[in-house]
Backbone as a printed PyTorch tensor [residue, N CA C, xyz], in Angstrom:
tensor([[[ 26.6840, -50.3830, -41.0270],
         [ 27.7500, -49.2360, -40.8990],
         [ 27.8970, -49.2310, -39.7790]],

        [[ 29.3010, -48.3280, -39.4270],
         [ 30.0860, -48.4500, -38.5180],
         [ 30.2100, -46.8590, -38.0220]],

        [[ 30.4910, -46.6720, -36.9660],
         [ 30.5540, -45.4400, -36.4800],
         [ 32.1430, -44.7510, -36.4510]],

        [[ 31.9490, -43.8050, -37.1330],
         [ 33.8340, -42.9890, -36.7770],
         [ 34.0910, -42.5750, -35.7540]],

        [[ 34.7610, -43.1330, -34.9950],
         [ 34.9830, -42.4530, -33.6260],
         [ 36.5930, -42.6040, -33.4870]],

        [[ 37.0100, -41.4860, -32.5320],
         [ 38.5270, -41.2740, -32.0970],
         [ 38.3300, -40.2330, -31.0380]],

        [[ 39.4710, -39.2500, -30.6650],
         [ 39.1900, -38.7820, -29.3320],
         [ 38.6880, -37.5140, -29.8360]],

        [[ 38.3710, -37.2150, -30.9330],
         [ 37.6440, -36.0750, -31.1460],
         [ 36.0620, -35.8730, -31.4740]],

        [[ 35.8760, -37.2810, -32.2440],
         [ 34.6260, -37.4870, -32.5220],
         [ 33.5940, -38.9190, -31.9930]],

        [[ 32.6670, -38.9950, -30.7230],
         [ 31.9540, -39.9550, -30.6720],
         [ 30.7710, -40.4680, -31.9770]],

        [[ 30.4980, -41.5350, -30.5880],
         [ 29.6120, -42.5510, -31.6080],
         [ 28.3990, -41.8180, -31.8640]],

        [[ 28.0060, -41.2650, -30.5510],
         [ 26.5380, -40.7750, -30.3860],
         [ 26.5080, -39.3610, -30.1660]],

        [[ 27.7260, -38.4580, -30.1520],
         [ 27.8070, -37.0570, -30.8870],
         [ 26.6710, -36.7350, -31.9180]],

        [[ 25.7270, -35.7060, -32.1050],
         [ 25.0320, -34.7410, -32.7190],
         [ 26.0880, -34.0060, -33.5390]],

        [[ 25.9700, -34.6120, -35.1270],
         [ 26.8200, -34.1430, -35.9730],
         [ 25.9680, -33.6170, -36.8970]],

        [[ 26.7700, -32.2180, -36.9300],
         [ 25.7550, -31.2250, -38.1050],
         [ 26.2910, -31.0140, -39.4130]],

        [[ 27.5500, -31.2060, -39.0790],
         [ 27.7800, -31.0330, -40.8570],
         [ 28.8830, -31.6500, -41.3110]],

        [[ 28.8050, -32.0350, -42.3940],
         [ 29.9920, -32.5660, -42.9560],
         [ 30.3280, -32.2470, -44.3090]],

        [[ 31.9710, -31.3550, -44.6600],
         [ 31.9620, -31.1570, -46.0310],
         [ 33.6030, -31.5580, -46.3150]],

        [[ 33.4700, -31.6530, -47.7720],
         [ 35.2060, -31.6490, -47.8280],
         [ 35.6220, -30.6130, -48.6230]],

        [[ 36.6840, -30.8320, -48.9130],
         [ 37.4810, -29.8490, -49.4840],
         [ 38.0460, -30.4520, -51.0260]],

        [[ 39.1570, -29.5750, -52.1820],
         [ 39.2990, -30.4400, -53.4180],
         [ 40.4610, -31.0320, -53.0380]],

        [[ 41.4210, -30.7630, -51.8810],
         [ 42.2190, -31.4700, -51.2410],
         [ 41.9700, -32.9510, -50.2640]],

        [[ 40.9420, -32.9360, -50.1870],
         [ 40.3270, -34.1810, -49.5960],
         [ 40.0200, -34.0350, -48.2270]],

        [[ 39.9880, -32.7580, -47.6120],
         [ 40.1540, -32.6760, -46.0320],
         [ 39.1680, -32.7790, -45.8670]],

        [[ 38.0340, -33.2550, -44.5580],
         [ 36.9000, -33.3510, -44.3040],
         [ 36.6970, -32.2550, -43.6300]],

        [[ 35.8820, -31.8840, -43.0220],
         [ 35.5940, -30.3820, -41.7300],
         [ 34.0410, -31.4370, -41.5230]],

        [[ 34.0600, -31.7400, -39.9710],
         [ 32.9110, -31.7410, -39.4430],
         [ 32.4720, -30.8840, -37.9990]],

        [[ 31.2200, -30.7380, -38.0540],
         [ 30.6880, -30.1980, -37.0750],
         [ 30.1350, -31.4490, -35.7720]],

        [[ 30.4980, -31.7570, -35.0270],
         [ 30.0800, -32.3810, -34.0840],
         [ 30.0890, -31.9840, -32.8200]],

        [[ 28.8450, -31.7360, -31.9450],
         [ 28.7180, -30.7730, -30.6090],
         [ 28.9230, -30.0270, -30.7600]],

        [[ 30.3330, -29.8710, -29.6600],
         [ 31.3840, -28.0670, -29.5580],
         [ 31.9090, -27.9870, -30.4220]],

        [[ 32.2970, -29.3280, -31.3300],
         [ 33.9560, -29.7190, -31.6680],
         [ 34.0060, -29.7930, -33.3150]],

        [[ 34.6990, -28.2110, -33.7740],
         [ 34.9240, -28.5230, -35.0050],
         [ 36.2400, -28.8220, -35.5630]],

        [[ 36.4710, -29.8000, -36.1360],
         [ 37.6160, -30.9060, -36.3520],
         [ 37.6330, -30.9540, -38.1320]],

        [[ 38.8440, -31.0770, -38.4910],
         [ 39.0910, -31.2590, -39.9340],
         [ 39.6700, -32.5560, -39.7940]],

        [[ 39.4530, -33.1360, -41.0780],
         [ 40.3540, -34.7030, -40.9500],
         [ 41.3020, -34.6440, -42.3340]],

        [[ 42.1340, -35.2890, -42.4400],
         [ 42.6580, -35.5100, -43.3480],
         [ 42.3600, -36.5380, -44.5440]],

        [[ 42.9290, -37.3630, -45.4870],
         [ 42.2590, -37.8520, -46.2330],
         [ 42.6050, -39.3380, -45.8360]],

        [[ 43.6110, -39.5350, -44.8740],
         [ 43.4400, -40.6550, -44.1080],
         [ 42.6080, -40.8700, -42.6170]],

        [[ 41.8450, -40.1010, -42.4160],
         [ 40.6040, -39.0770, -41.5580],
         [ 41.2670, -39.5480, -40.3090]],

        [[ 42.3300, -38.7760, -40.2390],
         [ 43.0310, -38.1910, -38.8750],
         [ 42.7420, -37.1150, -38.1850]],

        [[ 41.8520, -36.8510, -37.7250],
         [ 41.3950, -35.8240, -37.5820],
         [ 42.5450, -34.7400, -36.1110]],

        [[ 41.9750, -33.4080, -36.6910],
         [ 42.3450, -32.4400, -35.2300],
         [ 41.4300, -31.2020, -35.0830]],

        [[ 41.8840, -30.9860, -33.8940],
         [ 40.6660, -29.7280, -33.5210],
         [ 40.8460, -28.5990, -33.7550]],

        [[ 39.9200, -27.9240, -34.7390],
         [ 39.9110, -26.4800, -34.7430],
         [ 39.5350, -25.4630, -34.4320]],

        [[ 38.0830, -26.1560, -33.8790],
         [ 37.2070, -24.8400, -32.5140],
         [ 36.8940, -25.7720, -31.2810]],

        [[ 36.8150, -25.1850, -30.5990],
         [ 35.8580, -26.0740, -29.0760],
         [ 34.7750, -24.8160, -28.5310]],

        [[ 33.6300, -24.6700, -29.0370],
         [ 32.8390, -23.8890, -28.4860],
         [ 31.3300, -23.7780, -27.6800]],

        [[ 31.0930, -23.9210, -26.7150],
         [ 29.9160, -24.2480, -25.6330],
         [ 29.0370, -23.3690, -26.3210]],

        [[ 27.5510, -23.7850, -26.6410],
         [ 26.9510, -25.1580, -27.1070],
         [ 27.3290, -25.9120, -27.5430]],

        [[ 27.3920, -25.3040, -28.6700],
         [ 28.0220, -26.1530, -30.0080],
         [ 28.6140, -25.0540, -31.3260]],

        [[ 29.6710, -26.0240, -32.0720],
         [ 30.8050, -25.1690, -32.4600],
         [ 29.6910, -24.7530, -33.4820]],

        [[ 28.5240, -24.9310, -34.3250],
         [ 28.2290, -24.4550, -35.4280],
         [ 26.9640, -25.8180, -35.8520]],

        [[ 26.3090, -24.9890, -36.8230],
         [ 25.1180, -26.0190, -37.6980],
         [ 25.3580, -26.5760, -38.7350]],

        [[ 26.2270, -25.4750, -39.4730],
         [ 26.6740, -25.6380, -40.8420],
         [ 28.2800, -25.4060, -41.3760]],

        [[ 28.8310, -25.6140, -42.2210],
         [ 30.2030, -24.9770, -42.7730],
         [ 30.3990, -24.8920, -44.4120]],

        [[ 31.5460, -24.1210, -44.8090],
         [ 31.6640, -24.2650, -45.8920],
         [ 33.1830, -24.0740, -46.5220]],

        [[ 33.6110, -24.8860, -47.0590],
         [ 34.7220, -24.3240, -47.7340],
         [ 35.3230, -23.0230, -48.4630]],

        [[ 36.3050, -22.1810, -48.0560],
         [ 36.0210, -20.7340, -48.9790],
         [ 37.1710, -21.0770, -49.5890]],

        [[ 38.3320, -22.0540, -49.3090],
         [ 39.5120, -21.7370, -49.6490],
         [ 40.2630, -23.7340, -48.9050]],

        [[ 41.6430, -23.7700, -49.9590],
         [ 42.1340, -24.4480, -49.1080],
         [ 42.5030, -24.8170, -47.6370]],

        [[ 42.8180, -23.3660, -47.2720],
         [ 42.5240, -23.5780, -45.4380],
         [ 41.6470, -22.6910, -44.9980]],

        [[ 40.3480, -22.0550, -45.3880],
         [ 39.5980, -20.8990, -44.9070],
         [ 38.2370, -21.3920, -45.0340]],

        [[ 37.5740, -22.1160, -43.7800],
         [ 36.6820, -22.2640, -43.5580],
         [ 35.2770, -21.3750, -43.2070]],

        [[ 34.1200, -21.1810, -43.5470],
         [ 32.8270, -20.6190, -43.0460],
         [ 31.9260, -21.1880, -42.2470]],

        [[ 31.8580, -20.5840, -41.0560],
         [ 30.6530, -21.7060, -40.4620],
         [ 29.8860, -20.7150, -39.6560]],

        [[ 28.1800, -21.6720, -40.0190],
         [ 27.4040, -20.3290, -39.0820],
         [ 27.4290, -21.3930, -37.2810]],

        [[ 27.0330, -20.3730, -36.6980],
         [ 27.4480, -20.7890, -35.3650],
         [ 26.9860, -19.8300, -34.1420]],

        [[ 26.6300, -19.8750, -33.0530],
         [ 25.8220, -19.4600, -31.7880],
         [ 26.9190, -17.4880, -32.0460]],

        [[ 28.0080, -17.4280, -32.6660],
         [ 28.6450, -16.5450, -32.5900],
         [ 28.6120, -15.8100, -33.7670]],

        [[ 27.4680, -16.1600, -34.6590],
         [ 27.9600, -15.4150, -35.5510],
         [ 28.2300, -16.6540, -36.8630]],

        [[ 28.5170, -15.4620, -38.0250],
         [ 29.2870, -16.4870, -38.8360],
         [ 30.8020, -16.4540, -38.7770]],

        [[ 31.6290, -17.5400, -38.9860],
         [ 32.7730, -17.1120, -38.2040],
         [ 34.0290, -17.8090, -39.6140]],

        [[ 34.8010, -17.0400, -39.9940],
         [ 35.9040, -17.3950, -41.2140],
         [ 36.9070, -17.7450, -39.9780]],

        [[ 37.4790, -18.9990, -40.3000],
         [ 38.4670, -19.5900, -39.7550],
         [ 39.8330, -20.0390, -40.5310]],

        [[ 40.9600, -19.8020, -39.7710],
         [ 41.9620, -20.3640, -40.9020],
         [ 41.8400, -21.9850, -39.8280]],

        [[ 42.0320, -23.0300, -40.8450],
         [ 42.2680, -24.2320, -40.3780],
         [ 43.6440, -24.4820, -40.1620]],

        [[ 44.4100, -23.9380, -40.5460],
         [ 45.8060, -24.0430, -40.1350],
         [ 46.3430, -23.8550, -38.8560]],

        [[ 45.6830, -22.7950, -38.5850],
         [ 46.2900, -21.9370, -37.3620],
         [ 45.6170, -22.3490, -36.4540]],

        [[ 44.0410, -22.5140, -36.9670],
         [ 42.6350, -22.6970, -35.5410],
         [ 42.4630, -21.0570, -35.1020]],

        [[ 42.7290, -20.0830, -35.9560],
         [ 42.4750, -18.5920, -35.3680],
         [ 41.1700, -18.1230, -36.3240]],

        [[ 40.4160, -17.6460, -35.7850],
         [ 38.9350, -16.8570, -36.3240],
         [ 39.7140, -15.6960, -36.6450]],

        [[ 39.2470, -15.8390, -38.2230],
         [ 40.0890, -14.9310, -39.1780],
         [ 39.1160, -13.4770, -39.1810]],

        [[ 37.7890, -13.9060, -39.3450],
         [ 36.5700, -12.7240, -39.3680],
         [ 35.4540, -13.2710, -38.1030]],

        [[ 34.8020, -12.3320, -38.2570],
         [ 33.1210, -12.7640, -37.3520],
         [ 32.4610, -11.8690, -37.8110]],

        [[ 30.8280, -11.8950, -38.1150],
         [ 30.1950, -11.0790, -38.0930],
         [ 28.6470, -11.7370, -37.5290]],

        [[ 28.1480, -10.6420, -36.7690],
         [ 26.9160, -10.9710, -36.3070],
         [ 26.4300,  -9.7720, -35.8760]],

        [[ 26.0400,  -8.5070, -36.3530],
         [ 25.6960,  -7.4800, -36.5870],
         [ 25.6190,  -6.8850, -37.8130]],

        [[ 25.7250,  -7.2630, -39.1700],
         [ 25.7960,  -6.8690, -40.3100],
         [ 24.7910,  -5.9430, -40.6640]],

        [[ 23.3220,  -5.8840, -39.9550],
         [ 22.8650,  -5.6150, -40.6620],
         [ 21.9610,  -4.2690, -39.5960]],

        [[ 22.6980,  -4.3140, -37.8740],
         [ 21.4930,  -3.6450, -36.9170],
         [ 21.5170,  -4.3820, -36.2690]],

        [[ 21.1150,  -4.0090, -34.9230],
         [ 20.5000,  -4.6220, -33.6690],
         [ 19.3090,  -5.3280, -33.8320]],

        [[ 18.4390,  -4.8620, -34.9640],
         [ 17.1240,  -5.3130, -34.8920],
         [ 16.7900,  -6.2970, -36.1310]],

        [[ 17.7890,  -6.1800, -37.0970],
         [ 17.7090,  -6.8890, -38.0210],
         [ 18.8700,  -8.3810, -37.9580]],

        [[ 18.8790,  -8.9170, -39.0650],
         [ 19.3630, -10.7040, -39.0640],
         [ 20.7230, -10.6510, -38.2300]],

        [[ 20.8120, -11.2970, -36.9420],
         [ 21.9450, -11.5800, -36.4140],
         [ 23.4370, -12.4380, -36.5370]],

        [[ 23.1140, -13.0890, -37.8280],
         [ 23.7740, -14.3900, -37.9020],
         [ 23.9000, -15.2660, -37.3500]],

        [[ 23.2380, -15.6190, -36.1440],
         [ 23.6070, -16.6810, -35.3440],
         [ 22.5470, -17.7050, -35.0990]],

        [[ 21.5970, -17.9760, -36.0900],
         [ 20.8050, -19.2200, -36.3780],
         [ 21.0390, -19.5550, -38.3250]],

        [[ 22.5250, -19.4370, -38.3610],
         [ 22.7410, -19.5530, -39.7700],
         [ 22.5510, -21.3700, -40.0890]],

        [[ 21.6650, -21.8030, -40.8920],
         [ 20.8930, -23.2490, -41.0590],
         [ 21.7680, -23.7280, -41.8340]],

        [[ 22.2080, -23.0220, -43.4230],
         [ 23.0500, -23.6930, -44.4780],
         [ 23.8330, -22.3360, -45.1220]],

        [[ 25.0110, -22.8860, -45.8610],
         [ 25.7990, -22.2200, -46.3640],
         [ 26.1050, -22.2470, -47.7980]],

        [[ 26.5190, -22.0850, -48.6520],
         [ 26.7470, -22.0740, -49.8610],
         [ 27.9840, -20.9990, -50.3620]],

        [[ 28.8980, -21.7490, -50.8790],
         [ 29.9870, -20.0650, -51.4630],
         [ 30.1210, -20.5610, -52.7540]],

        [[ 30.0750, -19.1790, -53.3760],
         [ 30.0110, -19.5920, -54.8440],
         [ 30.9200, -19.4250, -55.4690]],

        [[ 32.1510, -19.3130, -54.8250],
         [ 33.7870, -20.0400, -55.9060],
         [ 34.2260, -18.0910, -56.0150]],

        [[ 33.3550, -17.0710, -55.3090],
         [ 34.0630, -16.2870, -55.6710],
         [ 34.1650, -14.8110, -54.9800]],

        [[ 33.2730, -14.1310, -53.9380],
         [ 33.1900, -13.6340, -52.8720],
         [ 32.1000, -13.5670, -52.6510]],

        [[ 30.8250, -14.4450, -52.6960],
         [ 29.5940, -14.2960, -52.1960],
         [ 29.3340, -15.5630, -51.4040]],

        [[ 28.5840, -15.2530, -50.0020],
         [ 28.6720, -16.3780, -49.4820],
         [ 26.7860, -16.3700, -49.2920]],

        [[ 25.9960, -17.3110, -49.6760],
         [ 24.3350, -17.2900, -49.6170],
         [ 24.4910, -18.2440, -48.2690]],

        [[ 23.9170, -17.3860, -47.2310],
         [ 23.4740, -17.7480, -45.8720],
         [ 21.7250, -17.9080, -46.2500]],

        [[ 21.5800, -18.9660, -45.7370],
         [ 20.1030, -19.4970, -45.4920],
         [ 20.2210, -19.7140, -43.5320]],

        [[ 18.5060, -19.0410, -43.1560],
         [ 18.8040, -18.9710, -41.4760],
         [ 16.8190, -18.8450, -41.4410]],

        [[ 16.3960, -18.8120, -40.4340],
         [ 15.1650, -19.2630, -40.2720],
         [ 14.2950, -17.9430, -41.1730]],

        [[ 14.5930, -16.9860, -41.0970],
         [ 13.3880, -15.8250, -41.6300],
         [ 14.1250, -15.4580, -42.9880]],

        [[ 14.9700, -16.3720, -43.7610],
         [ 15.2970, -16.4540, -45.2980],
         [ 16.6000, -16.8360, -45.7170]],

        [[ 16.3370, -16.4140, -46.9640],
         [ 17.8960, -16.3220, -47.8090],
         [ 18.8910, -15.0250, -47.7030]],

        [[ 20.0360, -14.9300, -47.7420],
         [ 20.3330, -13.5660, -47.3400],
         [ 22.0330, -13.6480, -48.0070]],

        [[ 22.3950, -12.8920, -48.6000],
         [ 23.8810, -13.4500, -49.2950],
         [ 24.3840, -12.2090, -48.9320]],

        [[ 25.7750, -12.4440, -48.6660],
         [ 27.1270, -11.9550, -47.5350],
         [ 27.9040, -11.9900, -49.2230]],

        [[ 28.7840, -10.8420, -49.3470],
         [ 30.1090, -10.5490, -50.1650],
         [ 30.9410, -10.1650, -48.5050]],

        [[ 31.5560, -11.6210, -48.9390],
         [ 33.2100, -11.9620, -47.7380],
         [ 34.0640, -10.9610, -47.8160]],

        [[ 34.2470,  -9.9540, -49.2150],
         [ 35.4050,  -8.8300, -49.1140],
         [ 34.7090,  -7.8480, -48.0410]],

        [[ 33.6740,  -7.6410, -48.1090],
         [ 33.0740,  -6.5540, -47.0550],
         [ 33.0020,  -6.9710, -45.4920]],

        [[ 33.4520,  -8.1130, -45.3150],
         [ 33.2630,  -8.5130, -43.7260],
         [ 34.6030,  -7.7810, -43.3430]],

        [[ 35.6450,  -7.7270, -43.8950],
         [ 37.0640,  -6.5970, -43.4020],
         [ 36.4830,  -5.8620, -42.8270]],

        [[ 35.6620,  -4.7140, -43.2490],
         [ 35.7450,  -3.6410, -41.9850],
         [ 34.2590,  -3.7400, -41.0880]],

        [[ 34.8780,  -5.4070, -40.9230],
         [ 33.8980,  -5.5670, -39.5090],
         [ 35.1160,  -5.8780, -38.4060]],

        [[ 36.1950,  -5.6740, -38.6360],
         [ 37.4230,  -6.5780, -38.2050],
         [ 37.2600,  -6.0670, -36.2040]],

        [[ 36.8250,  -4.7810, -36.1190],
         [ 36.9110,  -4.1230, -34.9650],
         [ 35.6440,  -4.6860, -34.5660]],

        [[ 35.7230,  -5.0820, -33.0760],
         [ 34.1280,  -5.2670, -32.4660],
         [ 33.3440,  -4.0660, -31.9560]],

        [[ 32.3550,  -4.2230, -32.0490],
         [ 31.7940,  -3.3580, -32.0370],
         [ 31.6920,  -2.4570, -30.4290]],

        [[ 31.4930,  -1.4610, -30.4000],
         [ 31.3250,  -0.1900, -29.1700],
         [ 30.3300,  -1.3860, -28.4600]],

        [[ 30.4080,  -1.1430, -27.4480],
         [ 29.3990,  -1.6090, -26.4840],
         [ 28.9090,  -0.6160, -25.4550]],

        [[ 27.7800,  -0.1270, -25.6640],
         [ 27.3720,   0.9230, -25.0490],
         [ 26.2140,   0.5490, -24.0840]],

        [[ 25.7050,   1.8390, -22.5540],
         [ 24.9990,   1.4910, -21.8520],
         [ 24.0520,   1.9850, -22.0230]],

        [[ 23.0680,   1.3710, -21.9060],
         [ 21.5150,   1.7590, -22.5480],
         [ 21.0170,   1.8010, -21.2370]],

        [[ 20.9140,   1.3080, -20.2150],
         [ 20.4670,   1.6890, -19.1400],
         [ 20.3430,   1.1300, -17.5920]],

        [[ 20.4640,   1.8640, -16.3430],
         [ 21.5270,   1.0580, -15.1990],
         [ 19.5110,   1.3170, -13.9770]],

        [[ 19.8030,   0.6610, -13.3940],
         [ 19.0130,   0.3390, -12.4790],
         [ 19.2580,   0.0980, -11.1000]],

        [[ 19.1520,   0.8060, -10.3650],
         [ 19.6020,   0.6460,  -8.7710],
         [ 18.6550,   0.0400,  -7.6190]],

        [[ 19.0490,  -0.6450,  -6.9730],
         [ 17.8140,  -1.1340,  -5.7840],
         [ 18.7570,  -1.2420,  -4.5810]],

        [[ 17.8720,  -0.7730,  -3.9320],
         [ 17.7590,  -0.6180,  -2.1430],
         [ 19.2050,   0.5550,  -2.2200]],

        [[ 19.4730,   1.4890,  -2.6000],
         [ 20.4210,   2.1050,  -2.7850],
         [ 20.3480,   3.2410,  -4.2840]],

        [[ 20.8210,   4.8320,  -3.0580],
         [ 21.2150,   5.6310,  -4.1230],
         [ 22.4310,   6.1080,  -4.3740]],

        [[ 23.1850,   5.6990,  -5.2480],
         [ 24.4660,   6.2420,  -5.5790],
         [ 24.7470,   7.8140,  -5.7480]],

        [[ 25.8530,   7.9970,  -5.4620],
         [ 26.5730,   9.3960,  -5.5050],
         [ 27.2480,   9.1530,  -6.8470]],

        [[ 26.9820,   9.7880,  -7.9060],
         [ 27.3610,   9.8000,  -8.9700],
         [ 28.4310,  11.2420,  -8.8810]],

        [[ 29.5880,  10.9670,  -9.3130],
         [ 30.6530,  12.0310,  -9.7910],
         [ 31.1260,  11.4740, -11.2850]],

        [[ 30.9180,  12.3870, -12.2910],
         [ 31.2200,  11.5830, -13.2680],
         [ 31.7050,  10.2920, -13.6680]],

        [[ 32.6100,   9.5020, -13.8290],
         [ 32.0770,   7.8250, -14.3170],
         [ 32.1680,   7.2210, -13.0550]],

        [[ 32.7370,   7.5510, -11.8410],
         [ 32.5580,   7.2250, -10.7770],
         [ 30.8360,   7.2560,  -9.6560]],

        [[ 31.0080,   5.5360,  -8.8390],
         [ 29.6800,   5.6920,  -8.2190],
         [ 30.0980,   5.2850,  -6.9850]],

        [[ 29.6050,   6.3000,  -5.8100],
         [ 29.7870,   6.1810,  -4.1580],
         [ 29.0340,   5.4420,  -4.0500]],

        [[ 28.7850,   3.9090,  -3.2600],
         [ 27.5000,   3.3900,  -2.7940],
         [ 28.1190,   3.1660,  -1.4220]],

        [[ 27.0120,   3.4150,  -0.6430],
         [ 27.0880,   2.9620,   0.8080],
         [ 27.2830,   1.0240,   1.0170]],

        [[ 27.4140,   1.0430,   2.1510],
         [ 27.7710,  -0.5200,   2.7130],
         [ 26.2490,  -1.3620,   2.5250]],

        [[ 25.8820,  -2.0470,   2.4260],
         [ 24.9700,  -2.9010,   2.8570],
         [ 24.3780,  -3.5890,   1.5790]],

        [[ 23.1490,  -4.1550,   1.8750],
         [ 22.3390,  -5.0880,   0.7860],
         [ 21.9450,  -3.9880,  -0.3710]],

        [[ 22.3470,  -4.5290,  -1.6050],
         [ 21.8400,  -3.5660,  -2.6080],
         [ 22.0400,  -4.1090,  -4.0070]],

        [[ 21.6030,  -3.7980,  -4.4600],
         [ 22.1850,  -4.2980,  -6.3600],
         [ 21.6620,  -3.5460,  -7.0960]],

        [[ 22.4500,  -3.9610,  -8.5380],
         [ 22.3180,  -3.1080,  -9.8600],
         [ 22.1110,  -3.2360, -11.3880]],

        [[ 21.1440,  -3.7070, -11.4100],
         [ 20.5140,  -4.0430, -13.2280],
         [ 20.9260,  -2.9380, -14.5570]],

        [[ 21.7110,  -3.6980, -15.0940],
         [ 22.1220,  -2.7440, -16.2660],
         [ 22.1240,  -3.5070, -17.8140]],

        [[ 21.7070,  -2.5950, -18.6280],
         [ 21.2210,  -3.2510, -20.0190],
         [ 22.5210,  -2.7490, -20.9660]],

        [[ 23.1390,  -3.3880, -21.6180],
         [ 24.3700,  -2.6500, -22.7380],
         [ 23.2900,  -2.5750, -24.3320]],

        [[ 24.2340,  -2.2390, -24.9740],
         [ 24.0870,  -2.5680, -26.4780],
         [ 25.6190,  -2.2340, -27.7510]]])
C-alpha cells in the first residue's frame, strides 16, 4: 500500500470521504480540504474550510456535489468552486441543524437521504431553493456590565471607562 500524496493531499491526513462519479472524477474530503481529481488523479481544490471541510459527500450530477459540513449541507459546483446552496436550519432552531451529517445518499431524482446522529432524514433538494436567502439574525438579549447605557432609538450612549456587554442572537 502506498499513500496518495500531492500538494493537496497529505499522507497522514484524516480522510473522511472518497466518492467517484460516472465521468471518473474522484471527490476526496481530507482535513480542511475538499478536492476533485480527474481520471489521472490530478487534483484541484474545491473548498477549504476549517476545522474540516466535511464528513461525507455525494455527487448530485456531473458538476454538483452535496457535502455534510460543519456549516450544514452544502451543494457545491465543482467547476466554479462556488457554494450553490446551504441548508442548516431546515426544521427550525430546536430541531435538526444539518451540522453533523455522517452519511449522504442521493436517489438520482430529488431526494437526498441524510444520516445524522439522531436518525435518518430525507431532504428534497428542489426545495433547497427556498433557502437561498440567509436567515435574518435577531437580537435575543443584551446584558451590560459596569455601565448603564442611555438608549435613544437604535443608538446607545456610553460613558468612557471599563465596561462590557454580552449579547445573544438567533
